[in-house]
């Protein structure tokens, strides 16, 4: 080898490693380097015919590169060490572009240090792909955490998905690989190609921190237009300023739960779901007209399998491409806020699917999941469990939560499957789980993660007023207790016990309800242990459970009457409200994600009556502070009749602490009752402000004519009482006319 050989300084083994994309540090050899014989430029360009080096600022030729090793390894001397470009001859098609290997490291030591500490803000700042301009050159910055990989390359349409073209630079202190690729931009498809520590290839991986993805079943990540997302022109300043007061225990919260893809399919176009623009035009007015305060979506983070309804997400930062671009999702949230509707997302930090392009064995090792299947494999869902004891994994998920709240102005995250996170033996038999360091069943790492999540949400200025809601089905203490008091720090918890107990009661034939009376009253025993949401969610209308209407006993008339009475009980019971789509008009069939709610049923009076009742219940609930102001305080509720099991009658007061009150009476049998005496606190007229048996709802129109007058007859410990007509299978609501 002569002293002028452009390969000088390269050992044949190094050339082999470069050409075969096995070299651990290609930046040390590729690009421009000073050697003993002068300045050389080396480039790895498989399938190129020739390469010329030109000055970046004026285009003059600096030198010609020749192929020094089969496989596209080019090298050659250049006249001077100045910023340069490569003119690549792709067998007759010339491409002039800056050399990726001419750029210095792009992530600062500070952000890398914060990544190694598990800083979620550093995750959002540094990882993923982002269009940037470096040294005046536009391109895309890529960064991915893969500490155990031997080599990571960015592959995409821009390099024919050839991992030899763009191997990344490893920043050892954080285990992060980075690369700047010039002259590509938003809309670029890409993945990561990796070799394990043993040098074996693994399936191409999507970017865990991508802001945008291809529409399934395609699986590539997409470089999002970050400037368009960050620069979105929000028009919801009034909402964002005031939302904190709209999402407290003292506020009315009525949530319409929606599976976005199937809420309203377009039958004429192959049963496709609506996109975000169409949902904004159709769903938001519907939610508003029905009187709901919030819309809650089953997870919209990108997920490979539609049949998981989003509960097996892989791209925790990317709104699903099924519904449009990230900017279109932002526009939907903005429109909802302009109409006074809050947006809640179901969010899944408990587990992820084992699709090969996803997080499983991400760098050839159990990186995001536990290595031990007793900790890292979820038997119920055939999914992998996040290793939340690893700082980087915890930070990744917290960063995702903050990104939804900050980047898209989402108002609340309903955290899925919290119970499965809290217990190491969740759904596992003896010997199938690993105790914590103290020998117990509590998952200390998950507990710390949930506390950290809630601390960040409560203290991050960009998400002021946002809240978190736990789907937690056990008696874990302090789910909604403040962090300072040892609680988990959620604002609300789904009351799964109330839902199970009351649905069990309603399922019984009225003849036998007297033996299950406690199922309707037991919820008040623990009502103030947490701040609750009463959920009639999608979980109750899937997997063979039928519909809410289908759970009701009796002939068709009685079924509808039962459902109306139950809704009346629910909307006047302490706790915020949640109802899954289709339930608001008494759909008979259970949820089918391939179809839509059976909207045609609204042509039938009984179904239309249920819908009107839900509208009127929402209106009453929102307008009557006694029904929500003291939801989480004992002073807001009093049983008047809680022990009349023989008649299956319940009666209770709701108060707002400022003198307003309403009285609810439920008759859960088909037997009308006349002259039912009930004690009341106020003398005079009591307005019957709601009767679920009203004819307009499909009922028999029995009731009290809209008004009763109290008498000086003591009853139920009250100085006054009223004599009521209790309609069959109905709930009535009274308010003092003062």
XYZ file of C-alpha atoms in Angstrom:
738
model
C 0.000 0.000 0.000
C 1.577 3.307 -1.067
C 1.768 6.338 1.161
C -0.726 8.091 -1.151
C -3.241 5.271 -1.002
C -6.512 6.817 0.250
C -7.037 3.721 2.375
C -3.952 4.551 4.416
C -4.718 4.134 8.092
C -7.348 1.452 7.421
C -6.589 -2.129 8.271
C -8.151 -4.692 5.931
C -10.242 -5.974 8.833
C -11.560 -2.471 9.412
C -12.485 -2.191 5.761
C -14.319 -5.486 5.980
C -16.147 -4.366 9.103
C -17.186 -1.082 7.479
C -18.336 -2.676 4.247
C -20.312 -5.299 6.137
C -21.751 -2.744 8.599
C -20.179 -4.489 11.566
C -17.861 -1.734 12.721
C -18.667 -0.480 16.251
C -17.672 3.134 15.508
C -17.988 4.014 11.808
C -17.643 7.731 12.573
C -14.033 7.117 13.555
C -13.224 6.039 10.002
C -15.859 7.413 7.622
C -16.097 11.038 6.645
C -13.151 13.442 6.462
C -9.962 12.555 8.348
C -6.399 13.757 8.501
C -3.814 11.069 7.798
C -0.048 11.023 7.518
C -0.321 11.630 3.783
C -2.983 14.379 3.967
C -6.740 14.763 4.192
C -8.901 11.881 2.996
C -12.642 11.346 2.709
C -14.158 7.899 3.077
C -17.759 6.970 2.351
C -19.757 3.760 2.422
C -22.158 3.877 -0.525
C -23.180 0.369 -1.608
C -24.182 0.132 -5.277
C -22.737 3.548 -6.193
C -20.607 3.752 -9.360
C -18.536 6.765 -8.431
C -18.201 9.547 -5.865
C -16.832 13.061 -6.162
C -16.126 15.483 -3.318
C -17.041 19.155 -3.842
C -16.802 22.198 -1.583
C -20.084 22.926 0.176
C -19.975 26.714 -0.269
C -18.972 27.031 -3.943
C -19.167 23.567 -5.504
C -15.578 23.342 -6.680
C -14.165 19.843 -6.952
C -11.960 18.801 -4.037
C -11.240 15.247 -5.084
C -12.427 11.983 -6.542
C -13.172 8.894 -4.430
C -12.502 5.398 -5.642
C -13.898 2.107 -4.422
C -11.266 0.570 -2.174
C -13.266 -2.438 -1.116
C -16.062 -4.341 -2.818
C -19.372 -3.433 -1.214
C -19.225 0.303 -1.769
C -16.397 1.501 0.476
C -15.012 4.596 -1.280
C -12.036 6.727 -0.273
C -9.806 9.384 -1.765
C -7.594 12.363 -1.026
C -8.999 15.895 -1.104
C -7.229 19.194 -1.698
C -8.255 20.894 1.518
C -10.222 20.288 4.700
C -13.346 22.394 4.178
C -17.064 21.630 4.531
C -17.965 19.403 1.613
C -20.661 17.544 -0.226
C -20.671 14.246 -2.042
C -21.736 13.955 -5.668
C -22.796 10.324 -6.002
C -23.203 8.606 -9.342
C -25.979 6.044 -8.926
C -25.299 4.488 -12.316
C -26.376 7.476 -14.341
C -28.401 9.352 -11.743
C -26.397 11.942 -9.812
C -27.198 12.868 -6.224
C -25.460 15.779 -4.521
C -25.729 15.693 -0.747
C -23.874 16.447 2.450
C -22.087 13.529 4.041
C -23.808 12.230 7.179
C -20.368 11.436 8.592
C -19.201 15.034 8.286
C -21.386 16.190 11.179
C -20.311 16.347 14.787
C -22.233 14.706 17.643
C -25.675 16.280 17.920
C -26.882 15.509 21.448
C -25.329 17.503 24.269
C -23.570 15.843 27.166
C -26.128 17.444 29.462
C -29.144 15.834 27.806
C -27.334 12.503 27.609
C -26.617 12.689 31.321
C -30.255 13.422 32.016
C -31.303 10.504 29.831
C -29.044 8.201 31.824
C -30.662 9.484 35.018
C -34.119 8.671 33.651
C -35.342 12.223 33.042
C -38.660 12.134 31.115
C -38.151 15.692 29.895
C -34.880 14.608 28.302
C -36.739 11.777 26.548
C -39.131 14.249 24.941
C -36.267 16.599 24.139
C -33.816 14.133 22.611
C -35.232 10.776 21.522
C -37.163 9.946 18.380
C -36.838 11.693 15.032
C -37.056 15.402 14.470
C -36.464 17.670 11.465
C -33.643 20.050 12.348
C -31.130 22.309 10.647
C -27.455 21.805 11.452
C -24.753 24.084 10.054
C -27.397 25.530 7.786
C -28.269 22.100 6.364
C -31.823 20.784 6.757
C -32.270 17.167 7.682
C -33.539 14.831 10.376
C -32.014 14.008 13.729
C -32.540 10.445 14.920
C -31.856 9.154 18.429
C -32.776 5.822 19.992
C -31.986 4.100 23.270
C -30.464 0.665 22.564
C -27.541 0.207 24.973
C -26.904 -3.477 24.254
C -26.844 -3.371 20.458
C -23.549 -3.799 18.633
C -24.730 -1.663 15.733
C -27.807 0.435 14.982
C -28.617 1.917 11.584
C -31.413 4.111 10.315
C -33.096 2.565 7.294
C -35.825 3.897 5.061
C -36.849 4.799 1.552
C -33.988 7.332 1.451
C -31.355 4.561 1.546
C -33.269 1.657 0.019
C -33.658 0.185 3.522
C -29.956 -0.688 3.480
C -28.485 -0.733 6.999
C -24.955 -0.267 5.653
C -25.677 3.271 4.536
C -26.496 5.057 7.782
C -25.002 3.387 10.864
C -25.458 5.533 13.949
C -23.040 6.946 16.494
C -23.175 5.433 19.992
C -23.116 7.888 22.884
C -21.870 5.531 25.544
C -22.830 7.465 28.658
C -26.555 7.013 27.913
C -26.622 3.979 25.640
C -28.180 6.224 22.985
C -27.466 6.010 19.270
C -27.752 9.219 17.263
C -27.490 10.312 13.652
C -28.186 13.369 11.517
C -29.219 12.565 7.960
C -29.199 15.616 5.701
C -31.740 16.506 3.050
C -34.604 14.343 4.269
C -37.614 15.710 6.117
C -41.112 15.278 7.481
C -43.024 12.377 5.978
C -39.965 10.133 5.688
C -40.595 6.477 6.548
C -37.955 4.774 8.655
C -37.036 2.005 11.085
C -33.947 0.925 12.982
C -31.791 -2.000 11.891
C -29.788 -3.571 14.707
C -27.222 -6.217 15.428
C -27.256 -7.869 18.835
C -24.212 -7.826 21.070
C -23.295 -11.156 19.476
C -23.553 -9.695 15.987
C -26.848 -11.335 15.005
C -29.479 -9.329 13.115
C -32.925 -8.827 14.623
C -36.154 -7.752 12.921
C -36.327 -4.088 11.943
C -37.648 -2.030 14.829
C -40.069 0.886 14.758
C -39.010 3.952 16.720
C -40.416 3.754 20.285
C -40.483 7.563 20.476
C -41.846 8.293 16.994
C -44.469 11.038 16.882
C -46.103 9.515 13.799
C -46.455 6.082 12.200
C -47.711 4.413 9.079
C -51.304 3.291 9.052
C -51.583 -0.368 10.127
C -50.992 -3.019 8.971
C -47.863 -1.169 7.800
C -45.425 -0.732 10.673
C -42.814 1.894 9.787
C -42.294 5.049 11.791
C -42.687 8.408 10.068
C -40.712 11.584 10.633
C -43.425 13.926 11.885
C -43.633 17.595 11.016
C -42.554 18.621 14.478
C -42.714 22.339 13.737
C -46.316 21.968 12.617
C -47.161 20.068 15.797
C -45.270 22.400 18.124
C -46.524 25.446 16.229
C -50.167 24.395 16.065
C -52.366 27.454 16.495
C -54.460 26.621 19.510
C -57.702 28.480 20.102
C -58.529 26.979 23.488
C -56.879 29.440 25.867
C -60.104 30.041 27.800
C -60.632 26.311 28.264
C -57.058 25.631 29.311
C -57.185 28.424 31.873
C -60.422 27.214 33.435
C -60.268 23.441 33.019
C -58.697 22.856 36.429
C -61.978 23.908 38.063
C -63.955 21.678 35.685
C -62.103 18.505 36.687
C -62.277 18.473 40.469
C -64.324 16.420 42.902
C -66.600 19.461 43.267
C -67.416 19.677 39.545
C -69.970 17.837 37.389
C -68.144 15.285 35.238
C -70.136 13.135 32.835
C -68.031 11.128 30.393
C -69.000 9.591 27.054
C -66.620 6.699 26.367
C -65.872 6.107 22.688
C -64.011 3.647 20.485
C -63.061 6.185 17.821
C -62.726 3.740 14.949
C -66.209 2.289 15.276
C -68.329 5.140 16.649
C -69.757 5.823 13.201
C -68.473 3.696 10.340
C -69.140 4.688 6.736
C -70.931 1.667 5.296
C -70.791 3.013 1.752
C -66.985 3.096 1.911
C -66.181 -0.363 3.127
C -67.152 0.257 6.763
C -64.245 2.642 7.244
C -64.019 4.629 10.441
C -64.117 8.414 10.561
C -60.940 10.470 10.642
C -60.286 13.219 13.185
C -61.789 15.924 10.983
C -64.972 13.916 10.505
C -65.133 13.030 14.189
C -64.826 16.715 15.022
C -67.799 17.440 12.756
C -69.986 14.605 14.025
C -68.878 13.393 17.450
C -68.232 16.691 19.223
C -71.708 18.150 18.508
C -73.276 14.866 19.574
C -71.389 14.791 22.865
C -72.267 18.433 23.509
C -75.943 18.037 22.601
C -76.220 14.997 24.855
C -74.940 17.055 27.785
C -71.727 15.132 28.477
C -68.842 17.177 29.829
C -66.057 14.941 28.495
C -65.357 12.447 25.760
C -63.036 9.572 26.648
C -61.326 7.559 23.930
C -60.152 4.011 24.154
C -56.397 4.307 23.539
C -55.491 6.215 20.382
C -51.738 5.604 20.653
C -50.688 3.567 17.620
C -51.331 -0.151 17.984
C -50.794 -2.976 15.495
C -53.980 -4.981 16.107
C -57.320 -3.208 15.817
C -59.030 -5.955 17.771
C -57.120 -4.889 20.892
C -59.158 -1.623 20.773
C -55.884 0.203 21.391
C -55.071 -1.505 24.675
C -51.937 -3.066 23.192
C -50.069 0.031 21.967
C -46.563 0.067 20.554
C -46.042 3.734 19.701
C -46.723 5.504 22.970
C -46.138 8.965 21.486
C -48.001 8.672 18.156
C -51.731 9.205 17.573
C -52.928 6.303 15.460
C -52.617 6.884 11.734
C -56.041 5.245 11.394
C -57.550 8.670 12.077
C -55.117 11.055 10.401
C -52.027 13.056 11.251
C -50.883 14.334 14.657
C -51.911 17.829 13.598
C -55.427 16.594 12.851
C -55.627 15.037 16.301
C -54.544 18.360 17.809
C -57.249 20.082 15.771
C -59.859 17.665 17.147
C -58.851 18.423 20.740
C -58.871 22.139 19.968
C -62.376 21.920 18.527
C -63.619 19.954 21.531
C -62.240 22.592 23.875
C -63.811 25.392 21.866
C -67.143 23.621 22.371
C -66.541 23.174 26.104
C -65.823 19.426 25.947
C -62.874 17.869 27.773
C -60.845 15.080 26.156
C -59.699 12.016 28.113
C -57.426 9.319 26.702
C -57.059 5.788 27.976
C -53.317 5.273 28.410
C -51.558 1.938 28.890
C -48.288 1.793 30.869
C -48.793 -1.737 32.171
C -47.864 -3.892 29.180
C -47.155 -3.976 25.443
C -47.624 -6.534 22.633
C -44.829 -8.795 21.476
C -44.954 -7.867 17.782
C -41.483 -8.292 16.302
C -41.216 -4.686 15.088
C -41.998 -3.334 18.546
C -40.375 -3.126 21.959
C -39.912 -6.808 22.716
C -36.217 -7.772 22.826
C -35.658 -4.321 21.394
C -31.873 -4.362 21.141
C -31.580 -8.134 21.293
C -32.066 -8.143 25.060
C -35.087 -7.708 27.358
C -34.753 -3.932 27.415
C -38.253 -2.593 28.025
C -39.573 -5.801 29.589
C -38.400 -7.928 32.491
C -36.099 -10.814 31.564
C -37.845 -13.252 33.914
C -41.223 -14.285 32.414
C -42.656 -14.443 35.923
C -42.263 -10.676 35.943
C -42.140 -9.790 32.247
C -44.903 -11.830 30.619
C -48.607 -11.173 31.083
C -50.441 -14.483 30.893
C -53.910 -12.981 30.505
C -53.135 -10.840 27.481
C -50.098 -12.530 25.898
C -48.180 -9.294 26.321
C -44.943 -8.100 27.873
C -44.790 -6.205 31.164
C -42.735 -3.029 31.331
C -39.701 -3.179 33.614
C -40.617 -0.066 35.564
C -37.686 -0.555 37.905
C -35.431 0.561 35.076
C -35.041 4.339 35.134
C -35.029 4.696 31.367
C -38.232 2.677 30.966
C -40.008 4.635 33.673
C -38.862 7.886 32.064
C -40.020 6.693 28.633
C -43.561 6.145 29.903
C -43.742 9.315 31.981
C -42.504 11.209 28.925
C -45.314 9.664 26.887
C -47.926 10.782 29.399
C -46.553 14.314 29.511
C -46.370 14.457 25.723
C -50.092 13.695 25.337
C -50.983 16.273 27.960
C -48.593 18.987 26.800
C -48.265 18.457 23.047
C -51.960 17.792 22.399
C -53.674 19.594 25.318
C -55.331 16.361 26.449
C -57.206 17.009 29.697
C -56.911 13.667 31.461
C -55.335 10.262 31.200
C -57.315 7.261 32.373
C -54.513 4.876 33.347
C -55.426 1.354 32.311
C -54.941 -1.862 34.285
C -53.535 -0.244 37.425
C -54.443 -3.297 39.504
C -52.217 -5.497 37.338
C -49.357 -3.091 38.016
C -49.748 -2.905 41.786
C -49.542 -6.625 42.553
C -46.734 -8.944 41.548
C -49.061 -11.938 41.874
C -51.835 -10.398 39.785
C -53.591 -13.266 37.993
C -50.751 -15.654 38.911
C -50.772 -18.863 40.912
C -48.328 -19.671 43.666
C -44.847 -20.149 42.267
C -45.616 -18.105 39.154
C -44.522 -14.765 40.550
C -41.473 -13.171 42.144
C -41.865 -11.418 45.530
C -40.533 -7.926 46.075
C -37.305 -7.293 47.986
C -39.226 -7.579 51.258
C -40.932 -10.817 50.302
C -44.308 -9.187 49.657
C -46.693 -9.133 46.725
C -46.709 -5.367 46.229
C -44.958 -4.163 43.090
C -42.780 -1.463 44.600
C -41.354 -0.351 41.244
C -44.814 0.198 39.763
C -45.945 2.063 42.848
C -42.957 4.381 42.562
C -43.672 4.866 38.866
C -47.326 5.785 39.427
C -46.380 8.242 42.130
C -43.761 9.772 39.875
C -46.249 10.026 37.032
C -48.809 11.820 39.163
C -46.208 14.110 40.690
C -45.078 15.245 37.247
C -48.640 15.739 35.986
C -49.529 17.811 39.027
C -46.407 19.978 38.931
C -45.596 20.424 35.223
C -46.669 23.991 34.295
C -47.458 23.044 30.692
C -50.214 20.665 31.793
C -51.797 22.717 34.565
C -55.293 21.479 35.323
C -54.804 18.051 33.729
C -55.731 15.018 35.827
C -55.214 11.262 35.977
C -57.856 8.594 36.588
C -57.059 5.060 37.728
C -58.785 1.968 36.442
C -58.117 0.024 39.624
C -60.359 -2.876 40.589
C -59.082 -3.835 44.048
C -59.253 -2.318 47.512
C -55.739 -0.847 47.307
C -55.780 1.996 49.843
C -55.173 5.610 48.906
C -55.389 5.464 45.126
C -56.704 9.039 45.101
C -54.996 10.123 48.311
C -52.399 12.910 47.937
C -48.805 11.926 47.381
C -47.823 13.802 50.527
C -50.104 11.496 52.498
C -48.659 8.331 51.047
C -51.290 7.931 48.337
C -50.812 7.187 44.673
C -51.943 10.685 43.750
C -54.679 10.021 41.182
C -57.561 12.488 41.059
C -60.222 9.822 40.503
C -60.625 6.053 40.541
C -63.115 3.928 38.643
C -65.538 2.365 41.115
C -65.555 -1.153 39.748
C -67.173 -2.524 42.912
C -70.185 -0.230 42.541
C -70.559 -1.227 38.917
C -70.390 -4.977 39.609
C -72.729 -4.827 42.619
C -75.403 -2.681 41.011
C -75.397 -4.543 37.709
C -75.720 -7.805 39.639
C -78.762 -6.350 41.400
C -80.340 -5.082 38.188
C -79.819 -8.466 36.533
C -82.020 -10.130 39.145
C -85.711 -10.608 38.515
C -87.513 -7.967 40.610
C -89.151 -10.775 42.603
C -85.748 -11.695 44.000
C -84.244 -8.228 44.347
C -85.327 -8.032 47.978
C -82.637 -10.607 48.734
C -79.930 -8.534 47.038
C -80.906 -5.132 48.424
C -77.443 -4.607 49.892
C -75.869 -4.584 46.444
C -77.400 -1.165 45.837
C -76.537 0.296 49.217
C -73.086 -1.151 49.852
C -71.352 1.420 47.685
C -72.089 4.119 50.248
C -70.171 2.176 52.909
C -66.890 3.070 51.195
C -68.020 6.007 49.039
C -65.668 8.458 50.740
C -62.582 6.260 50.820
C -61.664 7.506 47.328
C -62.887 9.987 44.744
C -64.870 7.830 42.360
C -66.078 7.634 38.789
C -69.080 5.332 38.296
C -68.224 3.436 35.105
C -70.591 1.660 32.770
C -67.742 1.118 30.349
C -66.924 -0.967 27.295
C -65.750 -3.739 29.630
C -69.379 -4.469 30.527
C -70.558 -4.953 26.945
C -67.890 -7.261 25.460
C -66.760 -10.899 25.554
C -70.251 -12.330 25.692
C -71.550 -10.028 28.427
C -74.188 -8.578 26.111
C -75.409 -5.003 26.390
C -76.664 -2.960 29.330
C -80.210 -3.349 28.064
C -79.625 -7.061 27.586
C -78.696 -7.432 31.250
C -82.116 -6.180 32.340
C -84.815 -8.792 33.134
C -88.401 -8.973 32.002
C -90.340 -8.334 28.834
C -89.210 -5.590 26.441
C -91.117 -2.836 28.281
C -89.676 -3.911 31.633
C -86.157 -4.081 30.233
C -86.298 -0.485 29.102
C -87.937 0.591 32.356
C -85.235 -1.185 34.357
C -82.495 0.526 32.355
C -84.104 3.938 32.766
C -84.501 3.435 36.500
C -80.894 2.302 36.776
C -79.642 5.363 34.909
C -81.688 7.546 37.254
C -80.081 5.834 40.238
C -76.600 6.197 38.740
C -76.863 9.864 37.808
C -78.093 10.831 41.276
C -75.668 8.606 43.193
C -72.391 10.122 44.468
C -69.606 9.747 41.910
C -68.781 11.082 38.469
C -70.450 9.364 35.518
C -69.139 7.338 32.567
C -71.181 5.621 29.866
C -69.908 3.705 26.848
C -71.257 4.535 23.400
C -74.478 2.752 22.500
C -75.583 2.562 26.101
C -77.111 6.011 25.871
C -79.895 4.715 23.625
C -80.209 1.175 24.931
C -78.416 -0.789 22.237
C -79.376 -4.441 22.482
C -76.241 -5.993 20.941
C -72.866 -5.978 22.655
C -69.951 -3.885 21.384
C -68.496 -5.015 18.061
C -65.398 -3.083 17.001
C -65.935 -4.083 13.376
C -69.356 -2.475 13.340
C -70.906 0.629 14.888
C -73.505 1.305 17.548
C -76.897 0.478 16.092
C -77.928 4.055 15.381
C -80.962 2.924 13.389
C -82.592 1.939 16.680
C -83.231 5.622 17.319
C -86.145 5.282 14.896
C -87.875 3.269 17.631
C -89.587 5.182 20.482
C -88.189 3.105 23.378
C -84.576 3.609 22.269
C -85.174 7.261 21.493
C -86.695 7.621 24.956
C -83.587 6.241 26.663
C -81.443 8.687 24.705
C -83.638 11.589 25.753
C -83.472 10.433 29.365
C -79.651 10.406 29.304
C -79.728 13.905 27.817
C -82.096 15.103 30.551
C -80.112 13.371 33.291
C -76.950 15.101 32.102
C -78.764 18.426 32.047
C -80.184 17.934 35.558
C -76.833 16.720 36.854
C -74.926 19.650 35.414
C -77.482 22.232 36.568
C -78.051 20.928 40.094
C -75.024 21.439 42.407
C -76.516 19.100 45.002
C -75.808 16.220 42.621
C -72.065 16.826 42.406
C -70.703 19.515 44.731
C -70.144 17.208 47.731
C -69.610 13.965 45.828
C -66.658 12.996 47.993
C -67.880 14.299 51.326
C -70.322 12.700 53.777
C -72.259 15.960 54.044
C -73.505 15.524 50.499
C -75.577 12.373 50.989
C -78.140 10.948 53.413
C -80.171 7.799 53.207
C -83.868 8.391 53.767
C -84.907 4.845 52.903
C -82.128 2.309 52.647
C -83.729 -0.690 54.321
C -87.033 -1.195 52.483
C -85.937 -4.441 50.888
C -89.484 -5.818 50.898
C -90.596 -3.157 48.423
C -87.167 -2.745 46.756
C -87.379 0.992 47.325
C -84.413 3.315 47.869
C -84.595 6.988 48.785
C -81.820 9.463 49.555
C -81.016 13.143 49.808
C -78.234 14.908 47.901
C -77.015 18.271 49.246
C -74.597 20.915 48.028
C -73.693 22.340 51.436
C -75.231 25.702 50.575
C -78.877 24.908 51.192
C -79.817 23.219 47.930
C -80.933 19.609 47.943
C -82.697 17.013 45.838
C -84.392 13.793 46.867
C -84.219 10.632 44.766
C -86.648 7.729 45.101
C -86.204 4.446 43.211
C -88.831 1.748 42.918
C -87.071 -1.319 41.555
C -90.147 -3.523 41.138
C -92.870 -3.411 38.462
C -95.447 -2.793 41.202
C -96.724 0.835 41.357
C -96.945 2.157 44.902
C -99.421 4.818 45.959
C -99.283 6.753 49.193
C -95.631 5.965 49.833
C -94.717 8.343 52.628
C -91.285 9.875 52.645
C -89.769 12.260 55.144
C -88.469 15.595 53.811
C -86.695 18.530 55.383
C -88.571 21.452 53.841
C -92.174 22.548 54.211
C -94.164 23.289 51.087
C -94.016 22.320 47.439
C -91.641 19.746 46.023
C -91.183 19.670 42.265
C -90.885 16.336 40.507
C -88.002 17.432 38.266
C -87.403 14.021 36.705
C -89.388 10.820 36.367
C -87.874 7.967 34.359
C -91.398 6.570 33.832
C -92.486 9.668 31.913
C -94.192 8.959 28.624
C -91.611 10.980 26.738
C -89.017 8.389 27.798
C -91.209 5.421 26.877
C -92.699 4.919 30.335
C -96.268 4.478 31.566
C -96.532 8.149 32.549
C -97.394 7.359 36.137
C -96.132 9.765 38.756
C -96.983 12.801 40.819
C -98.030 15.264 38.159
C -94.804 17.192 38.570
C -95.584 18.390 42.107
C -96.227 17.223 45.663
C -96.853 19.251 48.813
C -95.433 18.292 52.166
C -97.551 17.635 55.229
C -96.869 18.129 58.926
C -96.403 14.425 59.387
C -93.089 13.233 60.771
C -91.397 10.419 58.884
C -87.874 9.032 58.536
C -86.676 11.379 61.228
C -87.860 14.491 59.358
C -90.476 16.985 60.524
C -92.323 16.966 57.207
C -93.259 14.260 54.746
C -94.781 13.780 51.333
C -97.114 11.099 50.052
C -95.793 9.806 46.769
C -96.858 7.739 43.831
C -93.918 5.533 42.930
C -94.135 4.460 39.280
C -93.165 0.899 38.380
C -89.456 0.276 37.751
C -88.697 3.961 37.937
C -86.620 6.655 39.579
C -88.078 10.040 40.461
C -86.191 13.128 41.567
C -87.731 15.841 43.762
C -86.485 19.350 44.466
C -87.871 21.788 47.002
C -89.628 24.712 45.316
C -88.055 27.539 47.325
